[in-house]
PDB file of C-alpha atoms in Angstrom:
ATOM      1  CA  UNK A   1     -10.993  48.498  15.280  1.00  0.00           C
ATOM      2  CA  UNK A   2     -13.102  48.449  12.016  1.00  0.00           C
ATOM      3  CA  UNK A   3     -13.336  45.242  10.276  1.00  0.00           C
ATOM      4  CA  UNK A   4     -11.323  44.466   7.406  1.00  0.00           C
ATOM      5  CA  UNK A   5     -10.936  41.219   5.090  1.00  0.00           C
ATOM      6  CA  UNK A   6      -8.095  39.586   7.674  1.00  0.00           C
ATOM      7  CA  UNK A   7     -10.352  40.326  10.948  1.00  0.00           C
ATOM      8  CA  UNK A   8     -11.810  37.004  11.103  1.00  0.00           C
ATOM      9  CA  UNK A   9     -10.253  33.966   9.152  1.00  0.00           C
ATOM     10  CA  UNK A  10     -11.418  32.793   6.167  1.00  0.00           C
ATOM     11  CA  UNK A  11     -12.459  29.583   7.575  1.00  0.00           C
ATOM     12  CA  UNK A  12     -15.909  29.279   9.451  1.00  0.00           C
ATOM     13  CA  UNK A  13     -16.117  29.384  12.784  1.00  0.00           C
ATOM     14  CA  UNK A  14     -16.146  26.375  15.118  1.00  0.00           C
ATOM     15  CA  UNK A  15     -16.690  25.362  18.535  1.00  0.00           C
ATOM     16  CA  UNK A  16     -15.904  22.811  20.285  1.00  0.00           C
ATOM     17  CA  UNK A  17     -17.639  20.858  23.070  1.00  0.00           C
ATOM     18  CA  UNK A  18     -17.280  21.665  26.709  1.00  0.00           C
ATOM     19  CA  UNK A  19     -14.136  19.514  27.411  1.00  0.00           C
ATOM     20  CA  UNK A  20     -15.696  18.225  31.301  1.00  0.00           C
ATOM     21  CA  UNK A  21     -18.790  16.691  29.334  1.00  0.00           C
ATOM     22  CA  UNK A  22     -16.745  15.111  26.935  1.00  0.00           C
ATOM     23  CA  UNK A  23     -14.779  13.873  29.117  1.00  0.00           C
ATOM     24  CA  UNK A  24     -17.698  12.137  30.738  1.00  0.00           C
ATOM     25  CA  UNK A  25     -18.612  11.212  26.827  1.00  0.00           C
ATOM     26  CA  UNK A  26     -15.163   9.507  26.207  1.00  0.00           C
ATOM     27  CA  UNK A  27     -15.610   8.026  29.668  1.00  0.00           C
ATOM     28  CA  UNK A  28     -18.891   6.120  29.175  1.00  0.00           C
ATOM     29  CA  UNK A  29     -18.013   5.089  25.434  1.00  0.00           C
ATOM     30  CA  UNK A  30     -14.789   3.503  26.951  1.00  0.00           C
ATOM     31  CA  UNK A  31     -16.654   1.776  29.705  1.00  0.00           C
ATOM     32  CA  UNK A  32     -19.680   0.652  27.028  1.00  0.00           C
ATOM     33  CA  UNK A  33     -16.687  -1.074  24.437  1.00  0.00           C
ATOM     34  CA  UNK A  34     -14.861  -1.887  27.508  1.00  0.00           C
ATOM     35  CA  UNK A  35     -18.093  -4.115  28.091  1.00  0.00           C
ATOM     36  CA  UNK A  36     -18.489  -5.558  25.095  1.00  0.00           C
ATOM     37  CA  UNK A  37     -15.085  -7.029  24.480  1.00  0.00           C
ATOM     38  CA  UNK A  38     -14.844  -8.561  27.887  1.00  0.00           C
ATOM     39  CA  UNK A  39     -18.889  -9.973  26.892  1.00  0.00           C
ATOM     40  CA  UNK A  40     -17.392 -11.182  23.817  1.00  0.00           C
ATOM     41  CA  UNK A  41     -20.260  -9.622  21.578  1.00  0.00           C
ATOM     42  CA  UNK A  42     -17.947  -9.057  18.922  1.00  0.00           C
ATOM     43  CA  UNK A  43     -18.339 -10.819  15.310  1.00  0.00           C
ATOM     44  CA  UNK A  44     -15.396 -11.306  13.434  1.00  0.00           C
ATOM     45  CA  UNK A  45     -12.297  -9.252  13.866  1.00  0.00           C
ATOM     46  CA  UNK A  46     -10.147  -7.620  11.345  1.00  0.00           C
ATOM     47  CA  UNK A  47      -6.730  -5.860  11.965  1.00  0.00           C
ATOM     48  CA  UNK A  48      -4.170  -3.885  10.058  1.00  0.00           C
ATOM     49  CA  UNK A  49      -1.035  -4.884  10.675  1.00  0.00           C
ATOM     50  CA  UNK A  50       2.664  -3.352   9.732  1.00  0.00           C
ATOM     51  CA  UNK A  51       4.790  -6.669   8.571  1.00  0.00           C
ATOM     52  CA  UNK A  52       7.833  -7.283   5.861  1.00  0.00           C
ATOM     53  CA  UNK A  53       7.395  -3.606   5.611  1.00  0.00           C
ATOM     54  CA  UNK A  54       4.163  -3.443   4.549  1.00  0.00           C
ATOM     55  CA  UNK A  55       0.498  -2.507   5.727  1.00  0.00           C
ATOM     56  CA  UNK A  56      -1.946  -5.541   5.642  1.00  0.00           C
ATOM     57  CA  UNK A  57      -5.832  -5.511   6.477  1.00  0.00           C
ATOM     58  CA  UNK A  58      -6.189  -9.165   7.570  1.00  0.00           C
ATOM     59  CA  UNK A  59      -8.986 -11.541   9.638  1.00  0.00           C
ATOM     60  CA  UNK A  60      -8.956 -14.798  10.487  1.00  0.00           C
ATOM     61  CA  UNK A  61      -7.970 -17.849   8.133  1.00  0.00           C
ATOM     62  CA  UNK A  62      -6.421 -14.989   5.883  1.00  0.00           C
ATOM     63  CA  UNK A  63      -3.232 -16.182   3.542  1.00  0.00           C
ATOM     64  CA  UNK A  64      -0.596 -13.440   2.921  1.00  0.00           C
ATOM     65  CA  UNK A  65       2.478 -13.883   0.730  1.00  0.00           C
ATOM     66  CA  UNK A  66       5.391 -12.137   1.279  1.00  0.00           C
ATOM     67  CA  UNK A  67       8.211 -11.352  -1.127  1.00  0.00           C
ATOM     68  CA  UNK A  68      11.413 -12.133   0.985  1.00  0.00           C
ATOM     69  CA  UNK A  69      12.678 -14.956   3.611  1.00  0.00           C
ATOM     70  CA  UNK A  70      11.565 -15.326   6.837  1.00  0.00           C
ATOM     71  CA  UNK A  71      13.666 -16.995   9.651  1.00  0.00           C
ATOM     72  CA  UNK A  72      10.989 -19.279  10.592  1.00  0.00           C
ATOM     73  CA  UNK A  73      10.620 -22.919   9.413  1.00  0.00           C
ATOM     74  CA  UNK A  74       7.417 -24.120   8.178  1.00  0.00           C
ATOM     75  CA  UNK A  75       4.763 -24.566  10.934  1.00  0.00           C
ATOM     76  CA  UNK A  76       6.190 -21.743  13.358  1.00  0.00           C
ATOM     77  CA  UNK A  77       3.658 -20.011  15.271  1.00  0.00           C
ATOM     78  CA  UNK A  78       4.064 -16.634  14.723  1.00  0.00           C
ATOM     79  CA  UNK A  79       3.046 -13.377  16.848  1.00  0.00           C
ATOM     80  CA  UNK A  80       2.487 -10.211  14.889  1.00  0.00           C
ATOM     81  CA  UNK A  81       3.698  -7.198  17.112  1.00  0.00           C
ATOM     82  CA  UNK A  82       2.862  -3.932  15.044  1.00  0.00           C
ATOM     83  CA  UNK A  83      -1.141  -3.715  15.096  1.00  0.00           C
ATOM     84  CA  UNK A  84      -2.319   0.031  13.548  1.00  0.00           C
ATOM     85  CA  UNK A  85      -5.945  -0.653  14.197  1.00  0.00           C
ATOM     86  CA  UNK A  86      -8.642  -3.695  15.477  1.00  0.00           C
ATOM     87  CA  UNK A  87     -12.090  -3.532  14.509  1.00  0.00           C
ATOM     88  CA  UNK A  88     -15.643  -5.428  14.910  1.00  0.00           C
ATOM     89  CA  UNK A  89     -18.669  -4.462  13.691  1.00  0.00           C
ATOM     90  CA  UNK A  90     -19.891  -2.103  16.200  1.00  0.00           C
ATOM     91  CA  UNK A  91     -16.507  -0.561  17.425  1.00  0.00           C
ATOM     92  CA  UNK A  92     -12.675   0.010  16.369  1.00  0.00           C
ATOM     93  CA  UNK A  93      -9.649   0.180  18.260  1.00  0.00           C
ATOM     94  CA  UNK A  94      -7.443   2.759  16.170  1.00  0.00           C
ATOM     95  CA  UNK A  95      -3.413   3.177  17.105  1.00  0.00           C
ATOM     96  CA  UNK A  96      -1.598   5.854  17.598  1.00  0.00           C
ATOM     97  CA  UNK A  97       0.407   4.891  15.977  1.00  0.00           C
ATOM     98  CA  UNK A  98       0.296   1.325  17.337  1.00  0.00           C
ATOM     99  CA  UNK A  99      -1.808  -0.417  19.724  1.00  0.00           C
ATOM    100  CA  UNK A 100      -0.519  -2.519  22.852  1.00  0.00           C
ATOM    101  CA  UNK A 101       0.604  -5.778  22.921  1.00  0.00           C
ATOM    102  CA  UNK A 102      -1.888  -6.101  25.677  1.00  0.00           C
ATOM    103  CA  UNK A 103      -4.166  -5.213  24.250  1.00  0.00           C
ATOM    104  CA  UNK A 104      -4.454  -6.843  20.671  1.00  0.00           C
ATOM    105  CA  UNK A 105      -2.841 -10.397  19.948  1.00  0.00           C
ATOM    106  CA  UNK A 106      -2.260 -11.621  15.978  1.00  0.00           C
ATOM    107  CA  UNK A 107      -1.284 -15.215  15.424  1.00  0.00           C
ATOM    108  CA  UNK A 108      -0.071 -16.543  12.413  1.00  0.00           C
ATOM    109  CA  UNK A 109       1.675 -19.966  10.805  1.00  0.00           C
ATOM    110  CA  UNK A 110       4.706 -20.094   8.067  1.00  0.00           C
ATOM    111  CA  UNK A 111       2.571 -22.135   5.529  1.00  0.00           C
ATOM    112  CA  UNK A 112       4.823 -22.377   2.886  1.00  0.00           C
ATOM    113  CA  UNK A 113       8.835 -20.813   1.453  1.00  0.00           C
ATOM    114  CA  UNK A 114       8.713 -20.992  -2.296  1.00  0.00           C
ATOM    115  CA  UNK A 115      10.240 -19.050  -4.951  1.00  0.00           C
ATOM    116  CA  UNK A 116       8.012 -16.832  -7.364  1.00  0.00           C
ATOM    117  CA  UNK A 117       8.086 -17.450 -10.848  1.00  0.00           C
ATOM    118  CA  UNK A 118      11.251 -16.714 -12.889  1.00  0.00           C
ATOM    119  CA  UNK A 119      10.613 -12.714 -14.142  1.00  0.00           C
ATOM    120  CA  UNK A 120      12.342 -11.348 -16.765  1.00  0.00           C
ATOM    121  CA  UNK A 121      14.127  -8.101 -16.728  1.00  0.00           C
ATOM    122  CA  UNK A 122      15.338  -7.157 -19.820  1.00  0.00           C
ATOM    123  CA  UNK A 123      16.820  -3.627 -20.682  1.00  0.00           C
ATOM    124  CA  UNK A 124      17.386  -2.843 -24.825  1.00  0.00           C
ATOM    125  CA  UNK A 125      18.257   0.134 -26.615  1.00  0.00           C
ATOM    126  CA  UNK A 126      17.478   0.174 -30.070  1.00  0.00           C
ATOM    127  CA  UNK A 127      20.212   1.079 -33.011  1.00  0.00           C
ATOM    128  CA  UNK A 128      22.992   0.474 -30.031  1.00  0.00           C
ATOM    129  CA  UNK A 129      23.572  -3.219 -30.153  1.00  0.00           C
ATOM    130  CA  UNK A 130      22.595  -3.391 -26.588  1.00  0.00           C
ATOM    131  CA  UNK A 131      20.356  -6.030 -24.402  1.00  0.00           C
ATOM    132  CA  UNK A 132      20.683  -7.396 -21.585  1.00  0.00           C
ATOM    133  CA  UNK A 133      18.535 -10.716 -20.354  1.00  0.00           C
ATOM    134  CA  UNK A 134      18.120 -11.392 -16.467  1.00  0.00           C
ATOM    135  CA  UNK A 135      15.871 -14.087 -14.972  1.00  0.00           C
ATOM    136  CA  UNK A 136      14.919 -12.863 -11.360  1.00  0.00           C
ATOM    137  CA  UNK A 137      13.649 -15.457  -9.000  1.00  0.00           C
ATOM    138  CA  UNK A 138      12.258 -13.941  -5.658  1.00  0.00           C
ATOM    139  CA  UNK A 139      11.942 -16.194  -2.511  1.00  0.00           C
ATOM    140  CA  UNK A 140       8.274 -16.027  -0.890  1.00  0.00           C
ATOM    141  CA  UNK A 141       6.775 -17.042   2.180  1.00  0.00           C
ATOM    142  CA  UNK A 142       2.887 -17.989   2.712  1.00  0.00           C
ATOM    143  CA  UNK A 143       1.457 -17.596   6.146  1.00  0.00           C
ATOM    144  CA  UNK A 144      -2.164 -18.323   7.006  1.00  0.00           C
ATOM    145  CA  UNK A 145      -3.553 -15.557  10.302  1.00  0.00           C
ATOM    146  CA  UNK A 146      -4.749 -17.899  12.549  1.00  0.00           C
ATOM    147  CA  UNK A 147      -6.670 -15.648  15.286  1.00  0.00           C
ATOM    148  CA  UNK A 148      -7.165 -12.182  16.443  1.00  0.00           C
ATOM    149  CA  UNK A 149      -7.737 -11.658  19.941  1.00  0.00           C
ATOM    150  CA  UNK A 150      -8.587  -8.446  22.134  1.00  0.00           C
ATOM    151  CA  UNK A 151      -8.552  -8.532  25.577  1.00  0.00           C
ATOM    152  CA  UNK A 152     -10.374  -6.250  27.684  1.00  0.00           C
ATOM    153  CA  UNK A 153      -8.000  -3.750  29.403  1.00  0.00           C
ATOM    154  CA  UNK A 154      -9.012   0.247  27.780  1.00  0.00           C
ATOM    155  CA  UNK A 155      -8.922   2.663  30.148  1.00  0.00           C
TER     156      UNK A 155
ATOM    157  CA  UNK B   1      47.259 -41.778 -33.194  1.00  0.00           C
ATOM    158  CA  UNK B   2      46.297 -38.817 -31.222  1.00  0.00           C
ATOM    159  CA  UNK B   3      44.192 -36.385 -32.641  1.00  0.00           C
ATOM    160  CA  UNK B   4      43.378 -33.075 -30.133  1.00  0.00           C
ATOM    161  CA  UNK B   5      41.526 -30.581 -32.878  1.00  0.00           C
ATOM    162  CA  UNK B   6      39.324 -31.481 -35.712  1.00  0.00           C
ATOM    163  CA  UNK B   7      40.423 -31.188 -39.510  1.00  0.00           C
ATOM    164  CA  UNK B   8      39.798 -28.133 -41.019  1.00  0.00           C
ATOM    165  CA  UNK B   9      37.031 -29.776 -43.641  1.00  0.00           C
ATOM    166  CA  UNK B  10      34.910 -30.891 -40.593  1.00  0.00           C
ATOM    167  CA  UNK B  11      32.308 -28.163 -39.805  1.00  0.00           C
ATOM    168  CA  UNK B  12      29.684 -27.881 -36.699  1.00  0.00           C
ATOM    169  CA  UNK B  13      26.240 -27.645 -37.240  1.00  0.00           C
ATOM    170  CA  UNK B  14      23.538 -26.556 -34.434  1.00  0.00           C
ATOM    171  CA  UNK B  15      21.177 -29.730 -34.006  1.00  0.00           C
ATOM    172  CA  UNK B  16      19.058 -28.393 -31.376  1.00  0.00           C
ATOM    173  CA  UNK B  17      17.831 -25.345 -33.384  1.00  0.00           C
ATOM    174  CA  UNK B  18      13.839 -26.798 -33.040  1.00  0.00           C
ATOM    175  CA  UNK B  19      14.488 -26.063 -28.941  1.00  0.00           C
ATOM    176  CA  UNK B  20      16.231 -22.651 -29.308  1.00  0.00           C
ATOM    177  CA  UNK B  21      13.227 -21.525 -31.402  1.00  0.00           C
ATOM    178  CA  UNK B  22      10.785 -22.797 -29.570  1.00  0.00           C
ATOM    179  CA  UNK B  23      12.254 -20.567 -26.512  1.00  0.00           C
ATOM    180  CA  UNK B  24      11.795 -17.601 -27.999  1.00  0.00           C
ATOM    181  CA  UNK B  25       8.132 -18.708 -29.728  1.00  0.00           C
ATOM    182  CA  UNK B  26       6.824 -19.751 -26.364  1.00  0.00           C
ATOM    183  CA  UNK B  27       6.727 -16.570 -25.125  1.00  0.00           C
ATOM    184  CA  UNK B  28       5.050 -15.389 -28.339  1.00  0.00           C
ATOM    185  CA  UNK B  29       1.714 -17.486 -28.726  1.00  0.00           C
ATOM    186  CA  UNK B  30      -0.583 -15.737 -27.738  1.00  0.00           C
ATOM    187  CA  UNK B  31       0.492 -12.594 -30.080  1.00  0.00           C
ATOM    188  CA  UNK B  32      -1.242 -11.287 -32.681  1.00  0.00           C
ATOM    189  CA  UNK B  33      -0.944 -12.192 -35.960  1.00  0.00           C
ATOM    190  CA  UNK B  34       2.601 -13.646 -37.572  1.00  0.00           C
ATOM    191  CA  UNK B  35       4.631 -13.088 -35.112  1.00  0.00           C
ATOM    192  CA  UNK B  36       3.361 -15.587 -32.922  1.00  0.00           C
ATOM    193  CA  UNK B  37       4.431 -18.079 -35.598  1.00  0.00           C
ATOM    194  CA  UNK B  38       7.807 -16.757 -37.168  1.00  0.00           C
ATOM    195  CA  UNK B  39      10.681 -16.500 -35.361  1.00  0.00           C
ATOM    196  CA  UNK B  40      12.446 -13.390 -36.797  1.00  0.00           C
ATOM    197  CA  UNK B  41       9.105 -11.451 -36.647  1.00  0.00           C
ATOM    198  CA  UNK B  42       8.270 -13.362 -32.988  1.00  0.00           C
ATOM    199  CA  UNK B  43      12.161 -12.136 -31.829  1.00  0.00           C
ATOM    200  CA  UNK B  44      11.261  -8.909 -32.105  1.00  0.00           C
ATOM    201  CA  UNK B  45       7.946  -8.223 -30.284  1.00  0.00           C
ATOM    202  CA  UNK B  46       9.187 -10.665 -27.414  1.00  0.00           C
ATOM    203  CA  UNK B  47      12.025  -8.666 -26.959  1.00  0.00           C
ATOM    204  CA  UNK B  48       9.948  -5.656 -26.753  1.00  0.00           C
ATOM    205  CA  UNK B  49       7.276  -7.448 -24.874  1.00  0.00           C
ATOM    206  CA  UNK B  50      10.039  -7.975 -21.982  1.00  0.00           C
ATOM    207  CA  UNK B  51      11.114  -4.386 -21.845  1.00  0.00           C
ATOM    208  CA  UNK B  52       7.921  -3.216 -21.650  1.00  0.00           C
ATOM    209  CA  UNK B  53       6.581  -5.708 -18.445  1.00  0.00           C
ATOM    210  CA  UNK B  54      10.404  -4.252 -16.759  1.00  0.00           C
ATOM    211  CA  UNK B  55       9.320  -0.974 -17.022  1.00  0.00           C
ATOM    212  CA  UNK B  56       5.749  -1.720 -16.385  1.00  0.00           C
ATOM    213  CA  UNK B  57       6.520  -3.314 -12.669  1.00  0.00           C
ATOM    214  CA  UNK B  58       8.290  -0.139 -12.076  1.00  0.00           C
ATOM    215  CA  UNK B  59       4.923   2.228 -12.903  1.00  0.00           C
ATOM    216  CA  UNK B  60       2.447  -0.021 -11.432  1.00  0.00           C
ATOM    217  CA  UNK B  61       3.258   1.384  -8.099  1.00  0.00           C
ATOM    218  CA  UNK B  62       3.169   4.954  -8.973  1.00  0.00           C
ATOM    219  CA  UNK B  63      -0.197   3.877 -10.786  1.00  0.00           C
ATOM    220  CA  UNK B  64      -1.749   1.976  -7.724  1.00  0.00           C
ATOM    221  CA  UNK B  65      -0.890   4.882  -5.661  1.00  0.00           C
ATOM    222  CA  UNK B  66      -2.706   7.189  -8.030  1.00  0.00           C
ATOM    223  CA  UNK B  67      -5.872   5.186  -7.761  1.00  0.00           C
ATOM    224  CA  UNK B  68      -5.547   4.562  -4.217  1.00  0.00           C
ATOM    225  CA  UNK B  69      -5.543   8.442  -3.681  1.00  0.00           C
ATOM    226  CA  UNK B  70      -8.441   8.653  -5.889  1.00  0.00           C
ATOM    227  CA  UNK B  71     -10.486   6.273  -4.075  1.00  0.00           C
ATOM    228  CA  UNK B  72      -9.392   7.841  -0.412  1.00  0.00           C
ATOM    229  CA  UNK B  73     -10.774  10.873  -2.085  1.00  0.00           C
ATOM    230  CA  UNK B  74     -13.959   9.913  -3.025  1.00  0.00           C
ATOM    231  CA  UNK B  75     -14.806   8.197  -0.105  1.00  0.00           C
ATOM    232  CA  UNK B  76     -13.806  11.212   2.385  1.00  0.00           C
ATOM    233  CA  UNK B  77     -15.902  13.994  -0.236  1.00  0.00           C
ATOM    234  CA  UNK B  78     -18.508  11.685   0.626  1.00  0.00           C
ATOM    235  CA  UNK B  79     -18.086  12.446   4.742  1.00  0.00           C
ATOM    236  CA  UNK B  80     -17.522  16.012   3.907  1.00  0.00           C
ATOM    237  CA  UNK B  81     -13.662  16.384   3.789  1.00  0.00           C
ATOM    238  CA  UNK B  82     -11.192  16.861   1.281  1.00  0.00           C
ATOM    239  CA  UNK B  83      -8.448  14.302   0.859  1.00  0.00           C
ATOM    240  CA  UNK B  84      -5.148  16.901   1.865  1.00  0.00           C
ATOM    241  CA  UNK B  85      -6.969  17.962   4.701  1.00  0.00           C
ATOM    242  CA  UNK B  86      -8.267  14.227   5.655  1.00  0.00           C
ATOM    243  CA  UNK B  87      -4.342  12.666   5.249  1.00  0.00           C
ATOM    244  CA  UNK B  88      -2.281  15.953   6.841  1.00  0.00           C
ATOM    245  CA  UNK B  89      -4.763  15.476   9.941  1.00  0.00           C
ATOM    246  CA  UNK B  90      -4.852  11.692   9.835  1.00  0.00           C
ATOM    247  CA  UNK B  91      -0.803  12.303  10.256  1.00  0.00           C
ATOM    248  CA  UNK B  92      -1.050  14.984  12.883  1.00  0.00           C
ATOM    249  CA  UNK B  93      -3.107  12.738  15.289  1.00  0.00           C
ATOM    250  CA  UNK B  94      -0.335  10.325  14.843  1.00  0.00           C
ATOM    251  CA  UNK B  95      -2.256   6.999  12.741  1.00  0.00           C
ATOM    252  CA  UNK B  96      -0.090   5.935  10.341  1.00  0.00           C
ATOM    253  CA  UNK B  97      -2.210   3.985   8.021  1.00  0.00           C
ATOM    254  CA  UNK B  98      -1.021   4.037   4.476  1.00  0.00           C
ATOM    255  CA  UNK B  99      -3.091   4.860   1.020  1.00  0.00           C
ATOM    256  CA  UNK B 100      -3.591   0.761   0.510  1.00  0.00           C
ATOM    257  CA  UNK B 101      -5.023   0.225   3.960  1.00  0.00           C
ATOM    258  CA  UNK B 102      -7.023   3.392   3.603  1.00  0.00           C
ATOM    259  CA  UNK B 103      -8.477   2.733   0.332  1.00  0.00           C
ATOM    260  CA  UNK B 104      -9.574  -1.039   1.904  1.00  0.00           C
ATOM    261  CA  UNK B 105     -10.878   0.182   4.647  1.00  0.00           C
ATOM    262  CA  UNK B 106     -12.779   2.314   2.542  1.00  0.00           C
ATOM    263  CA  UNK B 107     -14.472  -0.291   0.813  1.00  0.00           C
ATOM    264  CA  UNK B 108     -15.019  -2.529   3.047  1.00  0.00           C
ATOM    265  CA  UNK B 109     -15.236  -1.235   6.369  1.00  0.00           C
ATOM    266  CA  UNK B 110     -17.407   1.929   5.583  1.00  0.00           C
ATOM    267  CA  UNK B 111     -18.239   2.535   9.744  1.00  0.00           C
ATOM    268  CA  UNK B 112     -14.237   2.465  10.697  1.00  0.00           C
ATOM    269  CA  UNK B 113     -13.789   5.528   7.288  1.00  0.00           C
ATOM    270  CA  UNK B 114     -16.641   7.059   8.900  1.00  0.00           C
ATOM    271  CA  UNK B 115     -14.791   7.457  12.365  1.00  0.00           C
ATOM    272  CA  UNK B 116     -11.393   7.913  10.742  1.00  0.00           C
ATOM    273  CA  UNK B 117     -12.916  10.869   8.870  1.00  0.00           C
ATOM    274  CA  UNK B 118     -14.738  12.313  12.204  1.00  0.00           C
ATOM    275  CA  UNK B 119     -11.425  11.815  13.729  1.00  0.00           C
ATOM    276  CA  UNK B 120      -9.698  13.866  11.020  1.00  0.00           C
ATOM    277  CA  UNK B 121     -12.371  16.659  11.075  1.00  0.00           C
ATOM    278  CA  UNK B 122     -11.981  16.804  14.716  1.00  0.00           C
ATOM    279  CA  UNK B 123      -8.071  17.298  14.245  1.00  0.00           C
ATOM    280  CA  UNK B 124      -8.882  20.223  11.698  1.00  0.00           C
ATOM    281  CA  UNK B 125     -10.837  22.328  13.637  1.00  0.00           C
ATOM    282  CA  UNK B 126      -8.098  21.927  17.221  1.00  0.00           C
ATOM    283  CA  UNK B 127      -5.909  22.947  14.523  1.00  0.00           C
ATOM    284  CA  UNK B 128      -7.933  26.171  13.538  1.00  0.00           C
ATOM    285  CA  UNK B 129      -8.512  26.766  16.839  1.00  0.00           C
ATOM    286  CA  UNK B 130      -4.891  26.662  17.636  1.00  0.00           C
ATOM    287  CA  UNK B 131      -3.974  29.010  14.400  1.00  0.00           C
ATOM    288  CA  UNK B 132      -6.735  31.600  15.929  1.00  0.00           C
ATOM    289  CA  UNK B 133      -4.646  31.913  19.464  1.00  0.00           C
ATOM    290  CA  UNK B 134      -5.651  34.152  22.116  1.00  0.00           C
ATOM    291  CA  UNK B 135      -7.410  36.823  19.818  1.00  0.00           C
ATOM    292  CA  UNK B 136      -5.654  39.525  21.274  1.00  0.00           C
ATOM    293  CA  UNK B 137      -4.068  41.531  19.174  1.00  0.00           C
ATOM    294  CA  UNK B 138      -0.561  42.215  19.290  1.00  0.00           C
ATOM    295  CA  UNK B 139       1.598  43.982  21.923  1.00  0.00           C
ATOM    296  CA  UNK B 140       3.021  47.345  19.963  1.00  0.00           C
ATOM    297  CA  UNK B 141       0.992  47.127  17.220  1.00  0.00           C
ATOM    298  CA  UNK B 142      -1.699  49.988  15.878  1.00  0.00           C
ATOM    299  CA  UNK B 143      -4.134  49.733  13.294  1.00  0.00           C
ATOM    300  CA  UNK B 144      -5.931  52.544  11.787  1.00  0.00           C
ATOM    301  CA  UNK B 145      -7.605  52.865   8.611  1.00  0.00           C
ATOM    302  CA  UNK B 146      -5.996  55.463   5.509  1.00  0.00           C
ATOM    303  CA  UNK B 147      -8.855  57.954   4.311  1.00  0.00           C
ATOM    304  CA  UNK B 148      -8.027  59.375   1.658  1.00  0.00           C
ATOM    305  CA  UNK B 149      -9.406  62.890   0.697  1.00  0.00           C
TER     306      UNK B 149
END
């Protein structure tokens, strides 16, 4: 068949690597971090974790406020379940989408339960003798991230 | 004698007029200008200074998710990939970080961008490989080429 514009795709072509040696790749990069969690030759850790609905890159001694109540009282050690990703300086651990709670272990403390400070919310059309004044007071929590742990079990 | 309204010659006049001003001129002092000082001009531009932070909270996050995708972008042009193709293949391999993260992480952990972007290109080309198929043609199908004379 001659060769037209649609023969090959417009994208170049690729190949990938033979899928035994990198197996033996993945296998010896697993063993190597493997190794250096269990020697503990990691620095400090950061995580990104999914909490109050949000997504938040934290480390140790962090502070993180949240916008809403938590049913904790103050001094409640806390464990954070949903961990996307773990990293060091040399290596990450990346979720898909989340990592295992054996894996990864985030503890935090309820610091503080405040309010935030009174926000104003007012709505006025002009000409129409309209306005409307509303003082919105949030509730907030402060927690402090007290460690980040990995343990040693990748296969 | 029991009296239970006041005579009509007794009127009521506002003595804490000082504090109701000041309520409205507190929120005023740092304008520009007269209106931090008088309170009809001051009535005005705090009223319109409240409408605007309302509607402001509400475009902030369409704003910080502009510049978040900016900063994903530059960052992955820098490793070679475009932003659709690095978040639609981020997606496919099933990590769910959002834009915030992303842009963070970008920033300030340049190695862990690095792999997220290999990981992405990675993703791209299983996925062109996957379009391609066997490279057989077609069961049924004939191609031929029209000359025309």
């Amino acid at each position: 068949v001659a060769k037209t514009s649609l023969t090959s795709p417009p994208w170049p072509e690729v190949k990938l690597p033979d899928p035994v040696e990198e197996a033996k790749y993945h296998a010896e990069v697993v063993r190597k971090v493997n190794g250096l969690i269990s020697a503990g030759e990691y620095g400090r850790l950061f995580a990104v974790v999914h909490f109050a609905s949000k997504q938040w890159k934290i480390t140790n001694e962090d502070l993180i406020m949240m916008d809403n109540v938590l049913e904790a009282e103050c001094g409640d050690r806390i464990r954070m379940e949903k961990v996307l990703l773990v990293g060091a300086d040399d290596f990450t651990l990346i979720g898909r989408p989340l990592l295992g709670k054996d894996l990864v272990r985030v503890e935090a403390t309820v610091i503080e339960k405040t309010e935030s400070w009174p926000k104003v919310n007012m709505r006025f059309w002009r000409r129409h003798n309209f306005q409307r004044k509303k003082i919105i007071v949030n509730p907030q929590t402060v927690l402090r991230i007290n460690t980040i742990e990995i343990y040693p079990c990748l296969s | 004698m029991v009296v239970l309204s006041a005579a009509r010659w007794v009127r009521s006049r506002l003595s804490d007029r000082f504090w109701r001003v000041q309520e409205v001129l507190k929120y005023a002092r740092h304008f520009r200008g007269r209106k931090n000082r008088c309170y009809k001009l001051a009535v005005r531009s705090v009223r319109r200074a409240f409408v605007r932070s309302t509607k402001a909270r509400r475009e902030k996050k369409r704003f910080l998710r502009a510049l978040w995708i900016t900063r994903i972008e530059a960052a992955s042009l820098e490793h070679g990939l475009k932003y659709p193709a690095f978040i639609s293949n981020l997606l496919k391999s099933q990590v769910e970080l959002n834009r915030k993260v992303l842009a963070d992480l970008a920033i300030y952990e340049p190695k862990t961008f690095k792999s997220l972007a290999a990981l992405a290109q990675r993703r791209r080309q299983e996925g062109f490989l996957a379009a391609l198929g066997d490279g057989k043609e077609p069961e049924g199908i004939f191609s031929r080429i029209v000359h025309h004379h």
